Short mmCIF file of C-alpha atoms and ligand atoms in Angstrom, two decimals:
data_model
loop_
_atom_site.label_atom_id
_atom_site.label_comp_id
_atom_site.label_asym_id
_atom_site.label_seq_id
_atom_site.Cartn_x
_atom_site.Cartn_y
_atom_site.Cartn_z
CA MET A 1 -190.32 47.49 -44.51
CA THR A 2 -187.67 44.89 -43.81
CA GLN A 3 -185.61 45.67 -40.78
CA THR A 4 -181.85 45.41 -41.24
CA LEU A 5 -178.99 45.79 -38.83
CA THR A 6 -175.47 46.72 -39.93
CA ILE A 7 -172.66 46.31 -37.42
CA ILE A 8 -168.88 46.50 -37.42
CA ARG A 9 -167.53 43.11 -38.55
CA PRO A 10 -167.48 40.86 -35.47
CA ASP A 11 -164.81 38.48 -34.15
CA ASP A 12 -165.22 35.10 -32.48
CA TRP A 13 -163.10 35.07 -29.34
CA HIS A 14 -163.40 31.30 -28.75
CA LEU A 15 -163.54 28.83 -31.62
CA HIS A 16 -162.68 25.18 -32.38
CA LEU A 17 -161.89 24.63 -36.07
CA ARG A 18 -160.43 21.11 -35.70
CA ASP A 19 -157.89 20.04 -38.34
CA GLY A 20 -157.30 18.17 -41.59
CA GLU A 21 -160.18 17.79 -44.02
CA LEU A 22 -162.66 19.38 -41.62
CA LEU A 23 -160.99 22.78 -42.08
CA ALA A 24 -162.56 22.93 -45.56
CA GLY A 25 -165.95 23.30 -43.86
CA THR A 26 -165.20 24.92 -40.53
CA VAL A 27 -162.96 27.73 -41.76
CA PRO A 28 -165.44 29.19 -44.31
CA ALA A 29 -168.33 28.87 -41.83
CA THR A 30 -166.56 31.33 -39.55
CA ALA A 31 -164.42 33.37 -41.96
CA ASN A 32 -167.38 34.39 -44.11
CA VAL A 33 -168.76 36.36 -41.16
CA PHE A 34 -166.09 36.93 -38.53
CA GLY A 35 -162.91 38.89 -39.21
CA ARG A 36 -160.77 37.14 -36.60
CA ALA A 37 -161.10 34.21 -34.25
CA ILE A 38 -159.23 32.88 -31.25
CA ILE A 39 -158.35 29.35 -32.38
CA MET A 40 -158.51 26.72 -29.66
CA PRO A 41 -155.45 24.43 -29.55
CA ASN A 42 -157.04 21.15 -28.35
CA LEU A 43 -156.06 19.12 -31.40
CA THR A 44 -154.62 15.60 -31.20
CA PRO A 45 -151.77 16.17 -30.53
CA PRO A 46 -152.37 19.62 -29.00
CA VAL A 47 -150.70 22.84 -30.16
CA VAL A 48 -147.97 23.16 -27.53
CA ASN A 49 -145.27 25.18 -29.28
CA LEU A 50 -144.76 27.97 -31.76
CA ALA A 51 -143.81 25.68 -34.66
CA GLN A 52 -147.08 23.78 -34.29
CA ALA A 53 -149.06 27.03 -34.04
CA GLN A 54 -147.41 28.34 -37.22
CA ALA A 55 -148.11 25.12 -39.13
CA TYR A 56 -151.73 24.99 -37.93
CA ARG A 57 -152.18 28.63 -38.87
CA GLN A 58 -151.02 27.86 -42.42
CA ARG A 59 -153.44 24.95 -42.73
CA ILE A 60 -156.25 27.28 -41.64
CA MET A 61 -155.22 30.08 -44.01
CA ALA A 62 -155.23 27.61 -46.92
CA GLN A 63 -158.99 27.18 -46.43
CA VAL A 64 -159.99 30.86 -46.22
CA PRO A 65 -162.30 31.52 -49.20
CA ALA A 66 -160.93 33.72 -51.98
CA GLY A 67 -161.60 37.41 -51.42
CA VAL A 68 -162.25 36.93 -47.70
CA GLU A 69 -160.02 38.51 -45.07
CA PHE A 70 -159.68 36.40 -41.97
CA GLU A 71 -157.06 36.33 -39.26
CA PRO A 72 -156.73 33.25 -37.06
CA LEU A 73 -155.40 34.28 -33.65
CA MET A 74 -153.38 31.30 -32.48
CA VAL A 75 -153.31 29.90 -28.95
CA LEU A 76 -150.82 27.68 -27.12
CA TYR A 77 -152.05 24.72 -25.06
CA LEU A 78 -150.48 24.84 -21.60
CA THR A 79 -148.99 21.62 -20.20
CA ASP A 80 -147.19 20.58 -17.03
CA ASN A 81 -143.93 20.38 -18.96
CA MET A 82 -144.04 23.63 -20.90
CA GLN A 83 -141.05 25.91 -20.38
CA PRO A 84 -141.52 29.68 -19.98
CA GLN A 85 -139.21 30.18 -22.98
CA GLU A 86 -141.95 28.68 -25.18
CA ILE A 87 -144.19 31.58 -24.18
CA ALA A 88 -141.47 34.13 -24.84
CA ASP A 89 -140.95 32.68 -28.33
CA ALA A 90 -144.68 32.64 -29.02
CA ALA A 91 -145.05 36.25 -27.91
CA ALA A 92 -142.19 37.37 -30.15
CA SER A 93 -143.80 35.69 -33.17
CA GLY A 94 -146.78 38.03 -33.28
CA ILE A 95 -149.17 35.20 -34.24
CA VAL A 96 -150.01 33.87 -30.76
CA TYR A 97 -152.70 35.76 -28.83
CA GLY A 98 -153.43 33.49 -25.89
CA ALA A 99 -152.47 30.44 -23.85
CA LYS A 100 -155.20 28.00 -22.90
CA LEU A 101 -155.38 26.27 -19.56
CA TYR A 102 -157.28 23.00 -19.75
CA PRO A 103 -157.31 21.20 -16.42
CA ALA A 104 -156.37 17.63 -17.46
CA GLY A 105 -159.47 15.59 -18.19
CA ALA A 106 -161.90 18.53 -18.04
CA THR A 107 -163.17 18.23 -21.62
CA THR A 108 -162.55 17.09 -25.21
CA ASN A 109 -158.82 16.53 -25.91
CA SER A 110 -157.69 17.80 -22.54
CA ASP A 111 -155.69 14.72 -21.51
CA SER A 112 -152.38 16.53 -21.98
CA GLY A 113 -153.67 19.50 -20.00
CA VAL A 114 -152.45 20.83 -16.68
CA SER A 115 -152.66 18.35 -13.80
CA ASP A 116 -152.73 21.08 -11.15
CA PRO A 117 -153.31 24.76 -12.05
CA SER A 118 -151.45 25.81 -8.89
CA LYS A 119 -148.23 24.19 -10.17
CA ILE A 120 -147.60 26.26 -13.28
CA PHE A 121 -146.97 29.68 -11.74
CA PRO A 122 -143.78 30.22 -13.81
CA LEU A 123 -145.98 30.01 -16.92
CA TYR A 124 -148.47 32.58 -15.60
CA GLU A 125 -145.49 34.80 -14.82
CA ALA A 126 -144.20 34.46 -18.38
CA LEU A 127 -147.65 35.23 -19.81
CA GLU A 128 -147.93 38.33 -17.65
CA LYS A 129 -144.44 39.48 -18.61
CA HIS A 130 -145.01 38.99 -22.34
CA GLY A 131 -148.55 40.33 -22.44
CA ILE A 132 -150.20 37.09 -23.57
CA PRO A 133 -153.70 36.52 -22.12
CA LEU A 134 -154.43 33.43 -20.05
CA LEU A 135 -157.55 31.71 -21.40
CA LEU A 136 -159.23 29.44 -18.87
CA HIS A 137 -161.38 26.38 -19.05
CA GLY A 138 -162.53 27.13 -15.52
CA GLU A 139 -163.56 23.78 -14.07
CA VAL A 140 -161.99 21.49 -11.50
CA THR A 141 -161.90 17.83 -12.48
CA ASP A 142 -161.99 16.00 -9.14
CA SER A 143 -164.32 13.04 -9.47
CA ASP A 144 -165.98 13.83 -6.14
CA ILE A 145 -167.07 17.32 -7.26
CA ASP A 146 -170.49 17.43 -8.85
CA ILE A 147 -170.39 18.38 -12.53
CA PHE A 148 -172.71 21.35 -11.88
CA ASP A 149 -170.34 22.75 -9.23
CA ARG A 150 -167.04 22.41 -11.04
CA GLU A 151 -166.88 26.01 -12.23
CA LYS A 152 -167.58 27.43 -8.79
CA TYR A 153 -164.84 25.27 -7.25
CA PHE A 154 -162.37 26.39 -9.90
CA ILE A 155 -163.00 30.00 -8.99
CA ASP A 156 -162.62 29.35 -5.27
CA ARG A 157 -159.52 27.17 -5.51
CA HIS A 158 -157.60 28.65 -8.42
CA LEU A 159 -158.91 31.74 -10.11
CA GLY A 160 -158.83 34.00 -7.07
CA VAL A 161 -155.19 33.12 -6.38
CA ILE A 162 -154.07 33.54 -9.99
CA ARG A 163 -155.85 36.91 -10.26
CA GLU A 164 -154.23 38.13 -7.05
CA GLN A 165 -150.70 36.88 -7.77
CA PHE A 166 -150.54 38.21 -11.33
CA PRO A 167 -152.32 41.56 -11.31
CA ALA A 168 -151.14 42.59 -14.79
CA LEU A 169 -152.10 39.30 -16.46
CA LYS A 170 -155.05 39.43 -18.84
CA ILE A 171 -157.42 36.60 -17.98
CA VAL A 172 -160.37 35.38 -20.03
CA PHE A 173 -162.85 33.18 -18.23
CA GLU A 174 -163.94 31.25 -21.30
CA HIS A 175 -167.58 30.21 -21.81
CA VAL A 176 -168.79 31.49 -18.45
CA THR A 177 -171.71 29.40 -17.17
CA THR A 178 -172.40 30.45 -13.58
CA LYS A 179 -173.47 33.44 -11.53
CA GLU A 180 -170.25 32.98 -9.53
CA GLY A 181 -168.23 33.30 -12.73
CA VAL A 182 -170.14 36.41 -13.79
CA ASP A 183 -169.69 37.99 -10.36
CA PHE A 184 -165.96 37.22 -10.34
CA VAL A 185 -165.43 38.88 -13.71
CA LYS A 186 -167.45 41.94 -12.73
CA ALA A 187 -165.56 42.30 -9.46
CA ASN A 188 -162.11 42.20 -11.02
CA GLY A 189 -161.74 45.09 -13.39
CA ARG A 190 -160.83 45.44 -17.02
CA LEU A 191 -158.01 42.84 -17.21
CA THR A 192 -160.52 40.09 -16.43
CA ALA A 193 -163.10 39.20 -19.07
CA ALA A 194 -165.42 36.39 -20.09
CA THR A 195 -166.57 34.95 -23.39
CA VAL A 196 -170.23 34.01 -23.68
CA THR A 197 -171.60 31.25 -25.94
CA PRO A 198 -175.01 31.31 -27.63
CA GLN A 199 -176.08 28.16 -25.78
CA HIS A 200 -175.28 29.51 -22.33
CA LEU A 201 -177.24 32.69 -23.14
CA MET A 202 -180.25 30.96 -24.65
CA LEU A 203 -180.60 27.74 -22.64
CA ASN A 204 -180.43 26.27 -19.17
CA ARG A 205 -180.19 22.69 -17.98
CA ASN A 206 -183.92 22.10 -18.34
CA ASP A 207 -183.49 22.54 -22.08
CA LEU A 208 -180.86 19.81 -21.97
CA LEU A 209 -182.73 17.31 -19.82
CA VAL A 210 -186.50 17.84 -19.52
CA GLY A 211 -188.66 15.67 -21.77
CA GLY A 212 -185.69 13.69 -23.09
CA VAL A 213 -181.95 14.25 -23.24
CA ARG A 214 -180.85 16.58 -26.06
CA PRO A 215 -177.33 15.54 -27.01
CA HIS A 216 -176.85 18.54 -29.30
CA HIS A 217 -177.16 20.84 -26.26
CA TYR A 218 -174.48 18.93 -24.38
CA CYS A 219 -171.29 20.92 -23.97
CA LEU A 220 -168.74 21.59 -21.26
CA PRO A 221 -169.00 23.38 -18.97
CA ILE A 222 -172.50 21.90 -18.88
CA LEU A 223 -175.60 24.14 -19.00
CA LYS A 224 -176.57 25.25 -15.50
CA ARG A 225 -179.82 26.15 -13.75
CA ARG A 226 -181.94 29.07 -14.83
CA GLU A 227 -180.66 31.53 -12.24
CA HIS A 228 -177.15 31.15 -13.69
CA GLN A 229 -178.44 31.66 -17.23
CA GLU A 230 -180.17 34.82 -16.02
CA ALA A 231 -176.97 36.17 -14.47
CA ILE A 232 -175.13 35.70 -17.78
CA GLN A 233 -178.00 37.28 -19.71
CA ALA A 234 -178.10 40.27 -17.36
CA ALA A 235 -174.36 40.91 -17.71
CA VAL A 236 -174.52 40.77 -21.50
CA LEU A 237 -177.77 42.71 -21.91
CA SER A 238 -176.50 45.48 -19.66
CA GLY A 239 -173.68 46.07 -22.12
CA HIS A 240 -170.96 45.20 -19.63
CA THR A 241 -167.62 45.71 -21.40
CA GLN A 242 -165.93 42.64 -19.88
CA PHE A 243 -168.33 40.15 -21.52
CA PHE A 244 -167.95 39.49 -25.23
CA LEU A 245 -168.76 37.04 -28.02
CA GLY A 246 -167.06 33.64 -28.06
CA THR A 247 -169.10 30.87 -29.64
CA ASP A 248 -167.10 27.85 -28.44
CA SER A 249 -168.36 26.34 -31.69
CA ALA A 250 -167.03 22.78 -31.43
CA PRO A 251 -168.06 20.33 -34.16
CA HIS A 252 -168.48 16.64 -33.45
CA ALA A 253 -169.92 14.23 -36.01
CA ARG A 254 -173.64 13.71 -35.58
CA ASN A 255 -173.18 10.03 -34.71
CA ALA A 256 -170.61 10.91 -32.05
CA LYS A 257 -173.12 13.23 -30.35
CA GLU A 258 -176.17 11.01 -30.73
CA ALA A 259 -174.48 8.13 -28.95
CA ALA A 260 -174.51 6.17 -25.71
CA CYS A 261 -171.54 8.29 -24.60
CA GLY A 262 -172.09 11.48 -26.55
CA CYS A 263 -169.33 14.05 -27.16
CA ALA A 264 -169.43 17.51 -25.60
CA GLY A 265 -169.63 20.50 -27.93
CA CYS A 266 -172.13 22.54 -29.93
CA TYR A 267 -171.36 23.31 -33.58
CA SER A 268 -172.79 26.81 -33.59
CA ALA A 269 -170.60 28.46 -36.23
CA PRO A 270 -173.01 28.01 -39.20
CA ALA A 271 -175.61 30.27 -37.54
CA ALA A 272 -173.62 32.03 -34.83
CA LEU A 273 -174.21 35.72 -35.54
CA PRO A 274 -177.94 35.31 -36.38
CA LEU A 275 -178.36 33.31 -33.16
CA TYR A 276 -176.86 36.11 -31.08
CA ALA A 277 -178.99 38.67 -32.97
CA HIS A 278 -182.09 36.60 -32.27
CA PHE A 279 -181.18 36.52 -28.58
CA PHE A 280 -180.59 40.27 -28.29
CA ASP A 281 -183.78 41.01 -30.25
CA THR A 282 -185.84 38.68 -28.06
CA HIS A 283 -184.70 40.75 -25.09
CA GLY A 284 -185.28 44.13 -26.75
CA ALA A 285 -181.56 44.88 -26.75
CA LEU A 286 -180.48 44.79 -30.39
CA ASP A 287 -178.64 48.05 -29.80
CA LYS A 288 -176.22 46.13 -27.55
CA LEU A 289 -175.24 43.49 -30.12
CA GLU A 290 -172.55 45.47 -31.92
CA ALA A 291 -170.43 46.26 -28.87
CA PHE A 292 -170.70 42.67 -27.60
CA ALA A 293 -169.80 41.16 -30.98
CA SER A 294 -167.38 43.68 -32.44
CA GLN A 295 -165.99 46.17 -29.89
CA PHE A 296 -165.46 44.78 -26.38
CA GLY A 297 -163.28 41.91 -27.61
CA PRO A 298 -160.84 44.03 -29.63
CA ALA A 299 -160.64 46.52 -26.75
CA PHE A 300 -159.69 43.75 -24.32
CA TYR A 301 -157.13 42.15 -26.67
CA GLY A 302 -155.70 45.53 -27.69
CA LEU A 303 -156.58 45.05 -31.36
CA PRO A 304 -158.25 47.53 -33.73
CA GLU A 305 -161.92 47.23 -34.58
CA HIS A 306 -162.57 46.16 -38.16
CA ASN A 307 -163.30 48.92 -40.61
CA ASP A 308 -165.90 47.01 -42.60
CA THR A 309 -169.35 45.81 -41.60
CA VAL A 310 -171.80 42.91 -41.82
CA THR A 311 -175.53 43.25 -42.31
CA LEU A 312 -178.28 41.15 -40.77
CA ILE A 313 -181.89 41.03 -41.95
CA LYS A 314 -184.92 40.46 -39.76
CA LYS A 315 -186.46 37.53 -41.59
CA ASP A 316 -187.54 34.08 -40.44
CA TRP A 317 -184.70 31.71 -41.25
CA GLN A 318 -184.49 28.00 -40.70
CA ILE A 319 -181.02 26.93 -39.61
CA PRO A 320 -179.84 24.06 -41.83
CA ALA A 321 -180.55 20.75 -40.09
CA THR A 322 -177.41 19.14 -41.35
CA GLN A 323 -174.04 19.92 -42.91
CA HIS A 324 -171.61 17.50 -44.50
CA ILE A 325 -167.90 18.14 -44.27
CA ALA A 326 -165.50 15.69 -45.93
CA GLY A 327 -168.28 13.12 -46.09
CA VAL A 328 -169.07 13.38 -42.37
CA GLU A 329 -172.47 14.55 -41.17
CA PHE A 330 -172.68 17.35 -38.60
CA THR A 331 -175.75 18.85 -36.96
CA PRO A 332 -175.36 22.62 -36.63
CA TRP A 333 -176.46 23.76 -33.20
CA GLN A 334 -180.24 24.54 -33.33
CA GLY A 335 -180.31 22.99 -36.82
CA GLY A 336 -183.89 22.78 -38.08
CA GLU A 337 -185.08 25.59 -35.76
CA THR A 338 -186.39 28.83 -37.19
CA ILE A 339 -184.94 32.07 -35.84
CA ARG A 340 -185.86 35.65 -36.62
CA TRP A 341 -182.59 36.89 -38.08
CA CYS A 342 -180.29 35.89 -40.94
CA LEU A 343 -177.26 37.29 -42.73
CA ALA A 344 -177.89 39.65 -45.64
CA ASP A 345 -175.69 37.90 -48.18
O1 DOR B 401 -168.18 21.32 -25.04
C1 DOR B 401 -167.00 21.50 -25.26
N1 DOR B 401 -166.42 21.09 -26.42
N2 DOR B 401 -166.25 22.13 -24.35
C2 DOR B 401 -164.93 22.23 -24.47
O2 DOR B 401 -164.31 22.78 -23.59
C3 DOR B 401 -164.22 21.65 -25.64
C4 DOR B 401 -165.12 21.49 -26.78
C5 DOR B 401 -164.56 20.61 -27.87
O3 DOR B 401 -163.38 20.75 -28.22
O4 DOR B 401 -165.31 19.79 -28.41
ZN1 ZN B 402 -163.93 25.57 -26.22
#
């Protein structure tokens, strides 16, 4: 008999949809499965005020397929020049659910990010006061710090201080990639959480580099050594409430990834939920998928769980090797690979 798994409709707590014509492909890929998503603001130019968030939200909503209910949870992009009033306005709007800290230069479209995370304390104060979570790209950018150590340094230099100074601030350590990150989240109680991507659960840096460089596994923060992967796996498989689903799905055209200077980001949205199901099943922990995908996130953000469900089927499924959006070719993450789960409809 075919095995099926029905879970409360999940949410994606970290997603890049991009903008313009690409929304016609990226929005359905997520909205057909996930009920809500935290929408990353690293557009060019970035989403730095409420008016931009409202306009971007409308462009997203215009691409939600008919009959599908989907709520984009908008995020402001923090900058050196942002005024606390911007955060107050965003909070009052009811459409903004987070503020993203990109250290300047850390990743794709982060040039307008924060030059020094220790210089925007008035913004953290405003976020704490208005109940808006701080979402962190937790890496330092100093050129003398090794790329594999950048997350650890961010924790030591910045995260500890922010956590201590703003005890009521909700903090999400986005796409956690290290044991140090996992330990920090575990040690800091229910107002500190982490999102976990499929690639950081399923791969380590050997998968990126041994036997040839795999540009489609290149993302930031970069995949780390196996012991870090195992720490992330252990936290998630134990059903720890402070770790929940956030794909960090981040499409780049195939030719921009397969290039001499390839872009960082894995376009995981087309197969995201089956990929997570495959991971949990591989580790004999399918019973933990629902809370990770559909319950811990809403609990952290103070939102209701969805009252409908999605169903997965245990059946070999080959992830499409390619997807065209607006005439541009994308390679879905793990495209061409066969996994053991797929969506029912
Ligand atoms: O790999 C990444 N890609 N990491 C990020 O932080 C940003 C993202 C993107 O926007 O492409
Ligand atoms: Zn991201």
